[in-house]
C-alpha cells in the first residue's frame, strides 16, 4: 500500500469521481452547458463510484486494462439491465429527443428476452469506452509514472467508493423517473445478473491463468527480438474506427459489424500492449480516442430534452473545448514525465518502463 499523504491520494480519486459522469452522459452531447453541472453532481455517486471501484479493484489485484474493460462491461450490464433497466424498457427514451430510435431498436429484439441487441451493444459499449476507460486513462495520465498503477484508496476509501456506487444506483432504481415507471421481469433480471457475473468471473479467471505481469520490459536473460508497439496514433485510430464503424449499419448486420470491430480492436490492442515499449502515451491515445470521437459526433445528435439551436451549439462547442483541454493537458503531462525520466536515466541506458 502506498505511503502517500491522504490528500495526495484523494485528488485523483475525486477527479475520477467527477469526470466519469461527465464523459458518460455529457461528452457526446446529451445535455446543454447549463445542465452539465447538475448531471455531474447527481450521477457522480453511481458513475464515478463505479469507475473508481473498478479502477481500484484492477490496480489492487493487477488485472490490467483487459480486466478494467471486462469489469466495465459488467457494470454496463448491471446499469442498463438492473438499475435503470433501460435495456428491457422499450419506452425508456420515449420522453426524450431520441424517441425516434425506438423502431430501429425493436428491429433487433432478442426473442423471449425482450431486449434490443442494438441497444445492448450501444449501452454496454459506451459504458466501457466513455464511463470507465476514458476517465481512468485521462486521470492516470496526469499522474507521475510511479503513481499510475498504484491504488489510491485504502480499505476505508474502497468501502466508501462501493457505498457511493450502491447508494447512487439504489437512488436511480428507487426513483420512478430513473426507471421510467418500468420493472423488468424476473427472467430478464436473472439474465442480466448472470451475464454480469459471467463477465466478472471471466475477469478473475483470466487473471488467475495469466499470472502477474513481468517485472521488466522483457523476461530476464532473453534478448529483445520482438518489434516494438506502433506509434500511439495507430491504436487510437483502431479504437476510433471501431467506435464509428459500430454505428454505420442498421439492424442485425450493424450488431454483427459492431461486435466484429470490437473483437478486432481488442485483439490488436492486446497484441500491441504486450510488446516492449508500450507506455502511457499509448494508453492515453487508446483510452481517449472514443471520447474524442464522441465529442466530434456531439454536433450531430440532439440533447435529451428539447433545447434551442443556440443552447445546443454552445454545449457542443463547450464539449469540444473541454475534451481538447483534458486530452491535450494529459498528453503534455505524459510527454513531460517521459522526457524527465529520459533526462534522468544514466547515459546509454533508457528509462524503463516507458511513460
CSV table of N, CA and C in Angstrom, one decimal, residues 132-254:
chain,number,residue,atom,x,y,z
A,132,UNK,N,-15.9,4.4,-18.1
A,132,UNK,CA,-14.8,3.8,-17.3
A,132,UNK,C,-13.5,4.0,-17.9
A,133,UNK,N,-13.2,3.5,-19.1
A,133,UNK,CA,-11.9,3.5,-19.7
A,133,UNK,C,-11.3,4.9,-19.9
A,134,UNK,N,-12.1,5.8,-20.6
A,134,UNK,CA,-11.6,7.1,-20.9
A,134,UNK,C,-11.3,7.9,-19.7
A,135,UNK,N,-12.2,8.0,-18.7
A,135,UNK,CA,-11.8,8.9,-17.5
A,135,UNK,C,-10.6,8.3,-16.7
A,136,UNK,N,-10.5,7.0,-16.6
A,136,UNK,CA,-9.4,6.4,-15.9
A,136,UNK,C,-8.1,6.7,-16.6
A,137,UNK,N,-8.1,6.5,-18.0
A,137,UNK,CA,-6.8,6.8,-18.7
A,137,UNK,C,-6.4,8.2,-18.6
A,138,UNK,N,-7.4,9.1,-18.6
A,138,UNK,CA,-7.1,10.6,-18.5
A,138,UNK,C,-6.5,10.9,-17.2
A,139,UNK,N,-7.2,10.5,-16.1
A,139,UNK,CA,-6.8,10.9,-14.8
A,139,UNK,C,-5.4,10.3,-14.5
A,140,UNK,N,-5.2,9.0,-14.8
A,140,UNK,CA,-3.9,8.4,-14.6
A,140,UNK,C,-2.8,9.1,-15.4
A,141,UNK,N,-3.1,9.6,-16.5
A,141,UNK,CA,-2.1,10.2,-17.4
A,141,UNK,C,-1.6,11.5,-16.7
A,142,UNK,N,-2.4,12.2,-15.9
A,142,UNK,CA,-1.9,13.4,-15.2
A,142,UNK,C,-1.0,13.1,-14.0
A,143,UNK,N,-0.9,11.8,-13.7
A,143,UNK,CA,0.0,11.5,-12.5
A,143,UNK,C,1.4,11.1,-13.0
A,144,UNK,N,2.3,11.1,-12.0
A,144,UNK,CA,3.6,10.6,-12.3
A,144,UNK,C,3.6,9.1,-12.6
A,145,UNK,N,4.7,8.7,-13.3
A,145,UNK,CA,4.7,7.3,-13.7
A,145,UNK,C,4.6,6.3,-12.6
A,146,UNK,N,5.1,6.6,-11.4
A,146,UNK,CA,5.1,5.7,-10.3
A,146,UNK,C,3.7,5.6,-9.6
A,147,UNK,N,2.8,6.5,-9.9
A,147,UNK,CA,1.5,6.6,-9.2
A,147,UNK,C,0.4,6.0,-10.1
A,148,UNK,N,0.7,5.8,-11.3
A,148,UNK,CA,-0.4,5.4,-12.2
A,148,UNK,C,-1.0,4.0,-11.9
A,149,UNK,N,-0.1,3.1,-11.6
A,149,UNK,CA,-0.6,1.7,-11.3
A,149,UNK,C,-0.9,1.4,-9.9
A,150,UNK,N,-0.7,2.4,-9.0
A,150,UNK,CA,-0.9,2.2,-7.6
A,150,UNK,C,-2.3,2.4,-7.2
A,151,UNK,N,-2.8,1.7,-6.2
A,151,UNK,CA,-4.2,2.0,-5.6
A,151,UNK,C,-4.1,3.4,-5.0
A,152,UNK,N,-5.2,4.1,-5.1
A,152,UNK,CA,-5.3,5.5,-4.5
A,152,UNK,C,-5.9,5.4,-3.1
A,153,UNK,N,-6.7,4.4,-2.9
A,153,UNK,CA,-7.5,4.3,-1.7
A,153,UNK,C,-7.1,3.1,-0.8
A,154,UNK,N,-7.2,3.3,0.5
A,154,UNK,CA,-7.1,2.2,1.4
A,154,UNK,C,-8.5,1.5,1.5
A,155,UNK,N,-8.6,0.6,2.5
A,155,UNK,CA,-9.8,-0.2,2.7
A,155,UNK,C,-11.0,0.8,3.0
A,156,UNK,N,-10.8,1.8,3.9
A,156,UNK,CA,-12.0,2.7,4.1
A,156,UNK,C,-12.4,3.4,2.8
A,157,UNK,N,-11.4,3.9,2.0
A,157,UNK,CA,-11.8,4.6,0.8
A,157,UNK,C,-12.5,3.6,-0.2
A,158,UNK,N,-12.0,2.4,-0.3
A,158,UNK,CA,-12.6,1.4,-1.2
A,158,UNK,C,-14.0,1.1,-0.8
A,159,UNK,N,-14.2,1.0,0.6
A,159,UNK,CA,-15.6,0.8,1.1
A,159,UNK,C,-16.5,2.0,0.7
A,160,UNK,N,-15.9,3.2,0.9
A,160,UNK,CA,-16.7,4.4,0.6
A,160,UNK,C,-17.1,4.4,-0.9
A,161,UNK,N,-16.1,4.0,-1.8
A,161,UNK,CA,-16.4,4.0,-3.2
A,161,UNK,C,-17.6,3.0,-3.5
A,162,UNK,N,-17.5,1.8,-2.9
A,162,UNK,CA,-18.5,0.8,-3.1
A,162,UNK,C,-19.9,1.3,-2.6
A,163,UNK,N,-19.9,2.0,-1.5
A,163,UNK,CA,-21.2,2.5,-0.9
A,163,UNK,C,-21.7,3.7,-1.8
A,164,UNK,N,-20.8,4.5,-2.3
A,164,UNK,CA,-21.3,5.5,-3.3
A,164,UNK,C,-22.0,4.9,-4.5
A,165,UNK,N,-21.3,3.9,-5.0
A,165,UNK,CA,-21.9,3.3,-6.2
A,165,UNK,C,-23.3,2.6,-5.9
A,166,UNK,N,-23.3,1.9,-4.8
A,166,UNK,CA,-24.5,1.2,-4.4
A,166,UNK,C,-25.6,2.2,-4.1
A,167,UNK,N,-25.3,3.3,-3.3
A,167,UNK,CA,-26.2,4.3,-3.0
A,167,UNK,C,-26.8,5.0,-4.2
A,168,UNK,N,-25.9,5.4,-5.1
A,168,UNK,CA,-26.3,6.1,-6.3
A,168,UNK,C,-27.2,5.2,-7.2
A,169,UNK,N,-26.8,4.0,-7.2
A,169,UNK,CA,-27.6,3.0,-8.0
A,169,UNK,C,-29.0,2.8,-7.4
A,170,UNK,N,-29.1,2.7,-6.1
A,170,UNK,CA,-30.3,2.5,-5.4
A,170,UNK,C,-31.2,3.7,-5.6
A,171,UNK,N,-30.7,4.9,-5.6
A,171,UNK,CA,-31.5,6.1,-5.8
A,171,UNK,C,-32.1,6.1,-7.1
A,172,UNK,N,-31.3,5.7,-8.2
A,172,UNK,CA,-31.9,5.7,-9.5
A,172,UNK,C,-32.9,4.6,-9.6
A,173,UNK,N,-32.7,3.4,-9.0
A,173,UNK,CA,-33.6,2.3,-9.1
A,173,UNK,C,-34.9,2.7,-8.4
A,174,UNK,N,-34.8,3.3,-7.2
A,174,UNK,CA,-36.0,3.6,-6.4
A,174,UNK,C,-36.8,4.8,-7.0
A,175,UNK,N,-36.2,5.6,-7.8
A,175,UNK,CA,-36.9,6.7,-8.4
A,175,UNK,C,-37.6,6.3,-9.6
A,176,UNK,N,-39.0,6.5,-9.6
A,176,UNK,CA,-39.7,6.1,-10.8
A,176,UNK,C,-39.2,6.8,-12.1
A,177,UNK,N,-38.7,8.0,-11.9
A,177,UNK,CA,-38.2,8.7,-13.1
A,177,UNK,C,-36.9,8.1,-13.6
A,178,UNK,N,-36.1,7.5,-12.7
A,178,UNK,CA,-34.9,6.8,-13.1
A,178,UNK,C,-35.2,5.6,-13.9
A,179,UNK,N,-36.2,4.8,-13.5
A,179,UNK,CA,-36.6,3.6,-14.2
A,179,UNK,C,-37.8,3.8,-15.2
A,180,UNK,N,-38.3,5.1,-15.2
A,180,UNK,CA,-39.4,5.4,-16.1
A,180,UNK,C,-40.6,4.5,-15.8
A,181,UNK,N,-40.9,4.3,-14.5
A,181,UNK,CA,-42.0,3.5,-14.0
A,181,UNK,C,-42.1,2.1,-14.7
A,182,UNK,N,-40.9,1.5,-14.9
A,182,UNK,CA,-40.8,0.2,-15.5
A,182,UNK,C,-40.1,-0.7,-14.6
A,183,UNK,N,-40.5,-2.0,-14.6
A,183,UNK,CA,-39.8,-3.0,-13.9
A,183,UNK,C,-39.7,-4.3,-14.7
A,184,UNK,N,-38.4,-4.7,-14.9
A,184,UNK,CA,-38.2,-5.8,-15.8
A,184,UNK,C,-38.7,-7.1,-15.1
A,185,UNK,N,-38.9,-8.1,-16.0
A,185,UNK,CA,-39.4,-9.4,-15.5
A,185,UNK,C,-38.3,-10.1,-14.7
A,186,UNK,N,-38.7,-11.1,-13.9
A,186,UNK,CA,-37.7,-11.9,-13.1
A,186,UNK,C,-36.7,-12.6,-14.1
A,187,UNK,N,-37.2,-13.1,-15.2
A,187,UNK,CA,-36.3,-13.7,-16.2
A,187,UNK,C,-35.3,-12.8,-16.7
A,188,UNK,N,-35.8,-11.6,-17.1
A,188,UNK,CA,-34.9,-10.5,-17.6
A,188,UNK,C,-33.8,-10.1,-16.6
A,189,UNK,N,-34.2,-10.0,-15.3
A,189,UNK,CA,-33.3,-9.6,-14.3
A,189,UNK,C,-32.3,-10.7,-14.0
A,190,UNK,N,-32.8,-12.0,-14.1
A,190,UNK,CA,-31.9,-13.1,-13.9
A,190,UNK,C,-30.8,-13.2,-15.0
A,191,UNK,N,-31.3,-12.9,-16.3
A,191,UNK,CA,-30.3,-12.9,-17.4
A,191,UNK,C,-29.2,-11.9,-17.2
A,192,UNK,N,-29.7,-10.6,-16.9
A,192,UNK,CA,-28.7,-9.6,-16.7
A,192,UNK,C,-27.7,-9.9,-15.6
A,193,UNK,N,-28.3,-10.4,-14.5
A,193,UNK,CA,-27.4,-10.8,-13.4
A,193,UNK,C,-26.4,-11.9,-13.8
A,194,UNK,N,-26.9,-12.9,-14.5
A,194,UNK,CA,-26.0,-14.0,-15.0
A,194,UNK,C,-24.9,-13.5,-15.9
A,195,UNK,N,-25.2,-12.6,-16.8
A,195,UNK,CA,-24.2,-12.0,-17.7
A,195,UNK,C,-23.2,-11.2,-17.0
A,196,UNK,N,-23.6,-10.4,-16.0
A,196,UNK,CA,-22.7,-9.6,-15.3
A,196,UNK,C,-21.7,-10.5,-14.4
A,197,UNK,N,-22.3,-11.5,-13.8
A,197,UNK,CA,-21.5,-12.4,-13.0
A,197,UNK,C,-20.5,-13.2,-13.9
A,198,UNK,N,-20.9,-13.5,-15.1
A,198,UNK,CA,-20.0,-14.2,-16.1
A,198,UNK,C,-18.9,-13.4,-16.5
A,199,UNK,N,-19.1,-12.1,-16.7
A,199,UNK,CA,-18.0,-11.1,-17.0
A,199,UNK,C,-17.1,-11.0,-15.9
A,200,UNK,N,-17.6,-10.9,-14.7
A,200,UNK,CA,-16.7,-10.7,-13.5
A,200,UNK,C,-15.9,-12.0,-13.3
A,201,UNK,N,-16.5,-13.2,-13.5
A,201,UNK,CA,-15.8,-14.4,-13.4
A,201,UNK,C,-14.7,-14.6,-14.4
A,202,UNK,N,-15.0,-14.1,-15.7
A,202,UNK,CA,-14.1,-14.2,-16.7
A,202,UNK,C,-12.9,-13.3,-16.4
A,203,UNK,N,-13.1,-12.2,-15.8
A,203,UNK,CA,-12.0,-11.3,-15.4
A,203,UNK,C,-11.1,-12.0,-14.4
A,204,UNK,N,-11.7,-12.6,-13.4
A,204,UNK,CA,-10.9,-13.3,-12.3
A,204,UNK,C,-10.1,-14.5,-12.9
A,205,UNK,N,-10.8,-15.3,-13.7
A,205,UNK,CA,-10.2,-16.5,-14.3
A,205,UNK,C,-9.0,-16.1,-15.2
A,206,UNK,N,-9.2,-15.0,-16.0
A,206,UNK,CA,-8.2,-14.5,-16.9
A,206,UNK,C,-7.0,-14.1,-16.1
A,207,UNK,N,-7.2,-13.4,-15.0
A,207,UNK,CA,-6.0,-13.0,-14.1
A,207,UNK,C,-5.4,-14.2,-13.5
A,208,UNK,N,-6.1,-15.2,-13.1
A,208,UNK,CA,-5.6,-16.4,-12.4
A,208,UNK,C,-4.7,-17.2,-13.4
A,209,UNK,N,-5.1,-17.3,-14.6
A,209,UNK,CA,-4.4,-18.1,-15.6
A,209,UNK,C,-3.2,-17.3,-16.2
A,210,UNK,N,-3.4,-16.0,-16.3
A,210,UNK,CA,-2.3,-15.2,-16.9
A,210,UNK,C,-1.2,-15.0,-15.9
A,211,UNK,N,-1.5,-14.9,-14.6
A,211,UNK,CA,-0.4,-14.7,-13.7
A,211,UNK,C,0.0,-13.2,-13.7
A,212,UNK,N,1.0,-12.9,-12.8
A,212,UNK,CA,1.4,-11.5,-12.7
A,212,UNK,C,2.2,-11.1,-13.9
A,213,UNK,N,2.2,-9.8,-14.3
A,213,UNK,CA,3.0,-9.3,-15.5
A,213,UNK,C,4.4,-9.4,-15.2
A,214,UNK,N,5.3,-9.5,-16.2
A,214,UNK,CA,6.7,-9.5,-16.0
A,214,UNK,C,7.2,-8.2,-15.3
A,215,UNK,N,8.2,-8.2,-14.6
A,215,UNK,CA,8.7,-7.1,-13.8
A,215,UNK,C,9.3,-6.0,-14.8
A,216,UNK,N,9.9,-6.5,-15.9
A,216,UNK,CA,10.6,-5.5,-16.8
A,216,UNK,C,10.0,-5.6,-18.1
A,217,UNK,N,10.6,-4.9,-19.1
A,217,UNK,CA,10.0,-4.9,-20.4
A,217,UNK,C,10.2,-6.2,-21.2
A,218,UNK,N,11.2,-7.0,-20.8
A,218,UNK,CA,11.4,-8.3,-21.4
A,218,UNK,C,11.8,-9.2,-20.3
A,219,UNK,N,11.5,-10.5,-20.5
A,219,UNK,CA,11.9,-11.5,-19.5
A,219,UNK,C,13.4,-11.5,-19.3
A,220,UNK,N,13.9,-11.8,-18.1
A,220,UNK,CA,15.3,-11.7,-17.7
A,220,UNK,C,16.0,-12.7,-18.5
A,221,UNK,N,17.2,-12.3,-19.0
A,221,UNK,CA,18.1,-13.2,-19.8
A,221,UNK,C,17.7,-13.5,-21.2
A,222,UNK,N,16.6,-12.8,-21.6
A,222,UNK,CA,16.2,-13.1,-23.0
A,222,UNK,C,16.3,-11.8,-23.9
A,223,UNK,N,17.0,-11.9,-25.0
A,223,UNK,CA,17.1,-10.7,-25.8
A,223,UNK,C,15.8,-10.2,-26.3
A,224,UNK,N,15.7,-8.9,-26.5
A,224,UNK,CA,14.5,-8.3,-27.0
A,224,UNK,C,14.5,-8.4,-28.6
A,225,UNK,N,13.7,-9.3,-29.1
A,225,UNK,CA,13.7,-9.5,-30.5
A,225,UNK,C,12.4,-9.1,-31.1
A,226,UNK,N,11.3,-9.0,-30.3
A,226,UNK,CA,10.0,-8.6,-30.8
A,226,UNK,C,10.0,-7.1,-31.2
A,227,UNK,N,9.3,-6.8,-32.3
A,227,UNK,CA,9.1,-5.4,-32.7
A,227,UNK,C,8.4,-4.7,-31.6
A,228,UNK,N,8.7,-3.4,-31.5
A,228,UNK,CA,8.0,-2.5,-30.5
A,228,UNK,C,6.6,-2.2,-31.0
A,229,UNK,N,5.9,-1.5,-30.1
A,229,UNK,CA,4.5,-1.2,-30.5
A,229,UNK,C,4.4,-0.1,-31.5
A,230,UNK,N,3.3,0.0,-32.2
A,230,UNK,CA,3.2,1.1,-33.2
A,230,UNK,C,3.1,2.5,-32.5
A,231,UNK,N,3.2,3.5,-33.3
A,231,UNK,CA,3.1,4.8,-32.7
A,231,UNK,C,1.7,5.0,-32.1
A,232,UNK,N,1.5,5.8,-31.0
A,232,UNK,CA,0.2,5.9,-30.4
A,232,UNK,C,-1.0,6.2,-31.3
A,233,UNK,N,-0.7,6.9,-32.4
A,233,UNK,CA,-1.8,7.2,-33.3
A,233,UNK,C,-2.5,6.0,-33.9
A,234,UNK,N,-1.8,4.9,-34.1
A,234,UNK,CA,-2.4,3.7,-34.7
A,234,UNK,C,-3.4,3.1,-33.8
A,235,UNK,N,-3.1,2.8,-32.5
A,235,UNK,CA,-4.2,2.2,-31.7
A,235,UNK,C,-5.4,3.2,-31.5
A,236,UNK,N,-5.1,4.5,-31.5
A,236,UNK,CA,-6.2,5.5,-31.4
A,236,UNK,C,-7.1,5.4,-32.6
A,237,UNK,N,-6.5,5.2,-33.8
A,237,UNK,CA,-7.3,5.1,-35.0
A,237,UNK,C,-8.1,3.8,-35.0
A,238,UNK,N,-7.5,2.7,-34.4
A,238,UNK,CA,-8.3,1.5,-34.4
A,238,UNK,C,-9.5,1.6,-33.5
A,239,UNK,N,-9.3,2.2,-32.3
A,239,UNK,CA,-10.5,2.5,-31.5
A,239,UNK,C,-11.5,3.4,-32.1
A,240,UNK,N,-11.0,4.5,-32.7
A,240,UNK,CA,-12.0,5.4,-33.4
A,240,UNK,C,-12.7,4.7,-34.5
A,241,UNK,N,-12.0,3.9,-35.3
A,241,UNK,CA,-12.7,3.2,-36.4
A,241,UNK,C,-13.7,2.2,-35.9
A,242,UNK,N,-13.4,1.5,-34.8
A,242,UNK,CA,-14.4,0.6,-34.2
A,242,UNK,C,-15.6,1.3,-33.7
A,243,UNK,N,-15.3,2.5,-33.0
A,243,UNK,CA,-16.4,3.3,-32.4
A,243,UNK,C,-17.4,3.8,-33.5
A,244,UNK,N,-16.8,4.4,-34.6
A,244,UNK,CA,-17.6,4.9,-35.7
A,244,UNK,C,-18.2,3.8,-36.5
A,245,UNK,N,-17.5,2.8,-36.8
A,245,UNK,CA,-18.0,1.7,-37.6
A,245,UNK,C,-19.2,1.0,-36.9
A,246,UNK,N,-19.2,1.0,-35.6
A,246,UNK,CA,-20.3,0.3,-34.9
A,246,UNK,C,-21.7,0.9,-35.1
A,247,UNK,N,-21.7,2.2,-35.7
A,247,UNK,CA,-22.9,2.9,-35.8
A,247,UNK,C,-23.4,3.0,-37.3
A,248,UNK,N,-22.7,2.5,-38.2
A,248,UNK,CA,-23.0,2.8,-39.6
A,248,UNK,C,-24.0,1.9,-40.3
A,249,UNK,N,-24.2,0.7,-39.7
A,249,UNK,CA,-25.2,-0.2,-40.3
A,249,UNK,C,-26.3,-0.4,-39.4
A,250,UNK,N,-27.6,-0.5,-39.9
A,250,UNK,CA,-28.7,-0.7,-39.0
A,250,UNK,C,-29.0,-2.2,-38.9
A,251,UNK,N,-29.9,-2.5,-38.0
A,251,UNK,CA,-30.4,-3.9,-37.8
A,251,UNK,C,-29.3,-4.9,-37.3
A,252,UNK,N,-29.6,-6.1,-37.6
A,252,UNK,CA,-28.7,-7.2,-37.2
A,252,UNK,C,-27.3,-7.1,-37.9
A,253,UNK,N,-27.2,-6.7,-39.1
A,253,UNK,CA,-25.9,-6.6,-39.7
A,253,UNK,C,-25.1,-5.5,-38.9
A,254,UNK,N,-25.7,-4.5,-38.5
A,254,UNK,CA,-25.0,-3.5,-37.7
A,254,UNK,C,-24.5,-4.1,-36.3
